[in-house]
């Protein structure tokens, strides 16, 4: 994992300033609307059925009894955890219906899990009835509108019998809630309202949570900030829970559905607490430990509930989560107020989180604990959606501010880099100038040294000869020595020609200078030079080193070899270039007669090493051969002073 971006302290966001006041006002208005909408309002021509006669068809020994609605089967004994038939009284006020032109309908806001509706003994509606054990029917989240066929209605109202058969599922609060019967034109708008709040609203909350979760994880991947990771996991867990709540037919056994649904809710609660704690930046250890324990214990608690089949344990768990969330939020607010670090962004989150907590507590009391209120309308969908949208806005705002900070840092860095580049460019130009001066000075010293060793030596010898000759001068030796001095000067000047490592061209220059001297000595020069790749080491200094090596080798041939022919050749090997000089003279002396390396041979080896060449001597049968081997690739070979090589 790459390290997180180290940014300066986040500046106060102008966009979040005072937004919390507007949001708080909107949420207060929304709470008032929710309260007003949730007030039980009478509908003309519609009657509420709040009592029924419940019987157990699979257990005839248990007598039927009158029950009040809502009737929750989890609160009854195990005998009620299978199938229950509810016979509802027909309202006498509906009067003699046939041949009434009004359409009658039955609105069942909540029932679970599978159900059938029978009118006068004939089935008119079913939902998830007798579902296979490997599937879960989720009827409790959906309202059901059933039109009553006029053909099945009895002429006299007291003769009508309305039965709702419920397929129970323990731990899912199965049973029957108050039922509405009456004018279909009045019940259809009510059904649409319930469907919007319970189904469409839940889908909206699931999609918002999924969007916020994916967005947070994408930003976490770029910024590697813990806040985005925590918020992303909380949002995705919430999305999983919401999707499982509103899919009517799930391809999961009920135990698996219950475990995933409740654990995802616990993960959402735990990571939401961690997200808020991280957002406030308080590093409250006890909050983190409590939230982490909540997440870790949740799977084991749900397995315990499944084992004991006791819904009251889940009520305890849900209450503990709500309590922990409320205490953690209150403590973070108190701590930030005490430290005077309560920003507008924090106020916004507190306002929306408080609104969400109110909606969750209201639904828990009314829906789960049967407190007074309209249990048909659930507020959590609105509260959860508001919270997810706010968290998404906060994360985007935080990422935007950090992106701006990064841009500011990049601009500052770019200016600093540009300044450093200008300084480096100036320093590099100075170094280039100094390097050119150093190279020029080195070339001057080399030129002076070469002229001193070559031309200077020849002129000194000529001057000494003139001084020792007295009045009579022998012009021949003097002319020869002056001509040799002139050749030395020309060789020095030739080394400055831009030949770019072209070995044949370099050898051609040497042939033009030394060829006449060899012919004057009666030695034939045979030229077998082939084109070879350029040699980088043969710059002006390298050319002069090569000239001196060949000059020394040819001088030895003229003085000692008594040769009549010299062959100069070049060729390209696998990974080297070879320059060979062979003569047909007396050859190399036997090993016991050889002397140690002389000054001339040491000069050849030293100069060859400076241009990266290896010197090899061998018997040419007859005569002696010398090879200068230049590597094409690889490291420069070391100088080899072993002057005998058995070869061709």
mmCIF file with all atom_site columns, N, CA, C and O in Angstrom, residues 211-231:
data_model
loop_
_atom_site.group_PDB
_atom_site.id
_atom_site.type_symbol
_atom_site.label_atom_id
_atom_site.label_alt_id
_atom_site.label_comp_id
_atom_site.label_asym_id
_atom_site.label_entity_id
_atom_site.label_seq_id
_atom_site.pdbx_PDB_ins_code
_atom_site.Cartn_x
_atom_site.Cartn_y
_atom_site.Cartn_z
_atom_site.occupancy
_atom_site.B_iso_or_equiv
_atom_site.pdbx_formal_charge
_atom_site.auth_seq_id
_atom_site.auth_comp_id
_atom_site.auth_asym_id
_atom_site.auth_atom_id
_atom_site.pdbx_PDB_model_num
ATOM 1  N N  . UNK A 1 211 ? -23.725 4.376 -4.277 1.00 0.00 ? 211 UNK A N  1
ATOM 2  C CA . UNK A 1 211 ? -22.973 5.431 -4.963 1.00 0.00 ? 211 UNK A CA 1
ATOM 3  C C  . UNK A 1 211 ? -21.943 6.058 -4.039 1.00 0.00 ? 211 UNK A C  1
ATOM 4  O O  . UNK A 1 211 ? -20.773 6.244 -4.409 1.00 0.00 ? 211 UNK A O  1
ATOM 5  N N  . UNK A 1 212 ? -22.359 6.390 -2.816 1.00 0.00 ? 212 UNK A N  1
ATOM 6  C CA . UNK A 1 212 ? -21.431 7.009 -1.858 1.00 0.00 ? 212 UNK A CA 1
ATOM 7  C C  . UNK A 1 212 ? -20.304 6.039 -1.510 1.00 0.00 ? 212 UNK A C  1
ATOM 8  O O  . UNK A 1 212 ? -19.132 6.431 -1.408 1.00 0.00 ? 212 UNK A O  1
ATOM 9  N N  . UNK A 1 213 ? -20.636 4.747 -1.339 1.00 0.00 ? 213 UNK A N  1
ATOM 10 C CA . UNK A 1 213 ? -19.610 3.766 -1.005 1.00 0.00 ? 213 UNK A CA 1
ATOM 11 C C  . UNK A 1 213 ? -18.573 3.614 -2.092 1.00 0.00 ? 213 UNK A C  1
ATOM 12 O O  . UNK A 1 213 ? -17.352 3.618 -1.831 1.00 0.00 ? 213 UNK A O  1
ATOM 13 N N  . UNK A 1 214 ? -19.023 3.492 -3.337 1.00 0.00 ? 214 UNK A N  1
ATOM 14 C CA . UNK A 1 214 ? -18.081 3.352 -4.455 1.00 0.00 ? 214 UNK A CA 1
ATOM 15 C C  . UNK A 1 214 ? -17.239 4.616 -4.596 1.00 0.00 ? 214 UNK A C  1
ATOM 16 O O  . UNK A 1 214 ? -16.011 4.562 -4.793 1.00 0.00 ? 214 UNK A O  1
ATOM 17 N N  . UNK A 1 215 ? -17.887 5.779 -4.489 1.00 0.00 ? 215 UNK A N  1
ATOM 18 C CA . UNK A 1 215 ? -17.155 7.046 -4.589 1.00 0.00 ? 215 UNK A CA 1
ATOM 19 C C  . UNK A 1 215 ? -16.101 7.161 -3.496 1.00 0.00 ? 215 UNK A C  1
ATOM 20 O O  . UNK A 1 215 ? -14.953 7.575 -3.757 1.00 0.00 ? 215 UNK A O  1
ATOM 21 N N  . UNK A 1 216 ? -16.469 6.788 -2.278 1.00 0.00 ? 216 UNK A N  1
ATOM 22 C CA . UNK A 1 216 ? -15.507 6.883 -1.164 1.00 0.00 ? 216 UNK A CA 1
ATOM 23 C C  . UNK A 1 216 ? -14.324 5.950 -1.375 1.00 0.00 ? 216 UNK A C  1
ATOM 24 O O  . UNK A 1 216 ? -13.170 6.324 -1.120 1.00 0.00 ? 216 UNK A O  1
ATOM 25 N N  . UNK A 1 217 ? -14.572 4.727 -1.839 1.00 0.00 ? 217 UNK A N  1
ATOM 26 C CA . UNK A 1 217 ? -13.467 3.789 -2.059 1.00 0.00 ? 217 UNK A CA 1
ATOM 27 C C  . UNK A 1 217 ? -12.572 4.241 -3.201 1.00 0.00 ? 217 UNK A C  1
ATOM 28 O O  . UNK A 1 217 ? -11.346 4.040 -3.163 1.00 0.00 ? 217 UNK A O  1
ATOM 29 N N  . UNK A 1 218 ? -13.159 4.834 -4.243 1.00 0.00 ? 218 UNK A N  1
ATOM 30 C CA . UNK A 1 218 ? -12.334 5.354 -5.341 1.00 0.00 ? 218 UNK A CA 1
ATOM 31 C C  . UNK A 1 218 ? -11.428 6.472 -4.834 1.00 0.00 ? 218 UNK A C  1
ATOM 32 O O  . UNK A 1 218 ? -10.234 6.528 -5.156 1.00 0.00 ? 218 UNK A O  1
ATOM 33 N N  . UNK A 1 219 ? -11.986 7.365 -4.015 1.00 0.00 ? 219 UNK A N  1
ATOM 34 C CA . UNK A 1 219 ? -11.167 8.448 -3.467 1.00 0.00 ? 219 UNK A CA 1
ATOM 35 C C  . UNK A 1 219 ? -10.130 7.903 -2.492 1.00 0.00 ? 219 UNK A C  1
ATOM 36 O O  . UNK A 1 219 ? -8.996  8.415 -2.428 1.00 0.00 ? 219 UNK A O  1
ATOM 37 N N  . UNK A 1 220 ? -10.506 6.860 -1.729 1.00 0.00 ? 220 UNK A N  1
ATOM 38 C CA . UNK A 1 220 ? -9.517  6.265 -0.818 1.00 0.00 ? 220 UNK A CA 1
ATOM 39 C C  . UNK A 1 220 ? -8.365  5.649 -1.606 1.00 0.00 ? 220 UNK A C  1
ATOM 40 O O  . UNK A 1 220 ? -7.200  5.757 -1.196 1.00 0.00 ? 220 UNK A O  1
ATOM 41 N N  . UNK A 1 221 ? -8.664  5.030 -2.743 1.00 0.00 ? 221 UNK A N  1
ATOM 42 C CA . UNK A 1 221 ? -7.600  4.429 -3.538 1.00 0.00 ? 221 UNK A CA 1
ATOM 43 C C  . UNK A 1 221 ? -6.622  5.473 -4.043 1.00 0.00 ? 221 UNK A C  1
ATOM 44 O O  . UNK A 1 221 ? -5.427  5.202 -4.181 1.00 0.00 ? 221 UNK A O  1
ATOM 45 N N  . UNK A 1 222 ? -7.105  6.686 -4.299 1.00 0.00 ? 222 UNK A N  1
ATOM 46 C CA . UNK A 1 222 ? -6.226  7.750 -4.791 1.00 0.00 ? 222 UNK A CA 1
ATOM 47 C C  . UNK A 1 222 ? -5.505  8.464 -3.657 1.00 0.00 ? 222 UNK A C  1
ATOM 48 O O  . UNK A 1 222 ? -4.316  8.754 -3.755 1.00 0.00 ? 222 UNK A O  1
ATOM 49 N N  . UNK A 1 223 ? -6.229  8.740 -2.559 1.00 0.00 ? 223 UNK A N  1
ATOM 50 C CA . UNK A 1 223 ? -5.671  9.560 -1.478 1.00 0.00 ? 223 UNK A CA 1
ATOM 51 C C  . UNK A 1 223 ? -5.117  8.759 -0.314 1.00 0.00 ? 223 UNK A C  1
ATOM 52 O O  . UNK A 1 223 ? -4.322  9.271 0.470  1.00 0.00 ? 223 UNK A O  1
ATOM 53 N N  . UNK A 1 224 ? -5.576  7.468 -0.200 1.00 0.00 ? 224 UNK A N  1
ATOM 54 C CA . UNK A 1 224 ? -5.143  6.618 0.902  1.00 0.00 ? 224 UNK A CA 1
ATOM 55 C C  . UNK A 1 224 ? -5.431  7.259 2.262  1.00 0.00 ? 224 UNK A C  1
ATOM 56 O O  . UNK A 1 224 ? -4.645  7.156 3.196  1.00 0.00 ? 224 UNK A O  1
ATOM 57 N N  . UNK A 1 225 ? -6.585  7.928 2.354  1.00 0.00 ? 225 UNK A N  1
ATOM 58 C CA . UNK A 1 225 ? -7.013  8.520 3.616  1.00 0.00 ? 225 UNK A CA 1
ATOM 59 C C  . UNK A 1 225 ? -7.991  7.571 4.297  1.00 0.00 ? 225 UNK A C  1
ATOM 60 O O  . UNK A 1 225 ? -8.951  7.098 3.682  1.00 0.00 ? 225 UNK A O  1
ATOM 61 N N  . UNK A 1 226 ? -7.787  7.320 5.585  1.00 0.00 ? 226 UNK A N  1
ATOM 62 C CA . UNK A 1 226 ? -8.589  6.349 6.322  1.00 0.00 ? 226 UNK A CA 1
ATOM 63 C C  . UNK A 1 226 ? -10.066 6.732 6.364  1.00 0.00 ? 226 UNK A C  1
ATOM 64 O O  . UNK A 1 226 ? -10.949 5.868 6.379  1.00 0.00 ? 226 UNK A O  1
ATOM 65 N N  . UNK A 1 227 ? -10.359 8.028 6.374  1.00 0.00 ? 227 UNK A N  1
ATOM 66 C CA . UNK A 1 227 ? -11.738 8.486 6.436  1.00 0.00 ? 227 UNK A CA 1
ATOM 67 C C  . UNK A 1 227 ? -12.555 7.930 5.272  1.00 0.00 ? 227 UNK A C  1
ATOM 68 O O  . UNK A 1 227 ? -13.698 7.484 5.451  1.00 0.00 ? 227 UNK A O  1
ATOM 69 N N  . UNK A 1 228 ? -11.994 7.944 4.077  1.00 0.00 ? 228 UNK A N  1
ATOM 70 C CA . UNK A 1 228 ? -12.731 7.470 2.899  1.00 0.00 ? 228 UNK A CA 1
ATOM 71 C C  . UNK A 1 228 ? -12.936 5.959 2.955  1.00 0.00 ? 228 UNK A C  1
ATOM 72 O O  . UNK A 1 228 ? -13.979 5.452 2.526  1.00 0.00 ? 228 UNK A O  1
ATOM 73 N N  . UNK A 1 229 ? -11.970 5.231 3.466  1.00 0.00 ? 229 UNK A N  1
ATOM 74 C CA . UNK A 1 229 ? -12.119 3.777 3.577  1.00 0.00 ? 229 UNK A CA 1
ATOM 75 C C  . UNK A 1 229 ? -13.235 3.420 4.557  1.00 0.00 ? 229 UNK A C  1
ATOM 76 O O  . UNK A 1 229 ? -14.090 2.569 4.258  1.00 0.00 ? 229 UNK A O  1
ATOM 77 N N  . UNK A 1 230 ? -13.241 4.069 5.713  1.00 0.00 ? 230 UNK A N  1
ATOM 78 C CA . UNK A 1 230 ? -14.275 3.781 6.707  1.00 0.00 ? 230 UNK A CA 1
ATOM 79 C C  . UNK A 1 230 ? -15.664 4.145 6.180  1.00 0.00 ? 230 UNK A C  1
ATOM 80 O O  . UNK A 1 230 ? -16.620 3.367 6.306  1.00 0.00 ? 230 UNK A O  1
ATOM 81 N N  . UNK A 1 231 ? -15.783 5.327 5.593  1.00 0.00 ? 231 UNK A N  1
ATOM 82 C CA . UNK A 1 231 ? -17.070 5.737 5.052  1.00 0.00 ? 231 UNK A CA 1
ATOM 83 C C  . UNK A 1 231 ? -17.536 4.852 3.915  1.00 0.00 ? 231 UNK A C  1
ATOM 84 O O  . UNK A 1 231 ? -18.731 4.560 3.789  1.00 0.00 ? 231 UNK A O  1
#
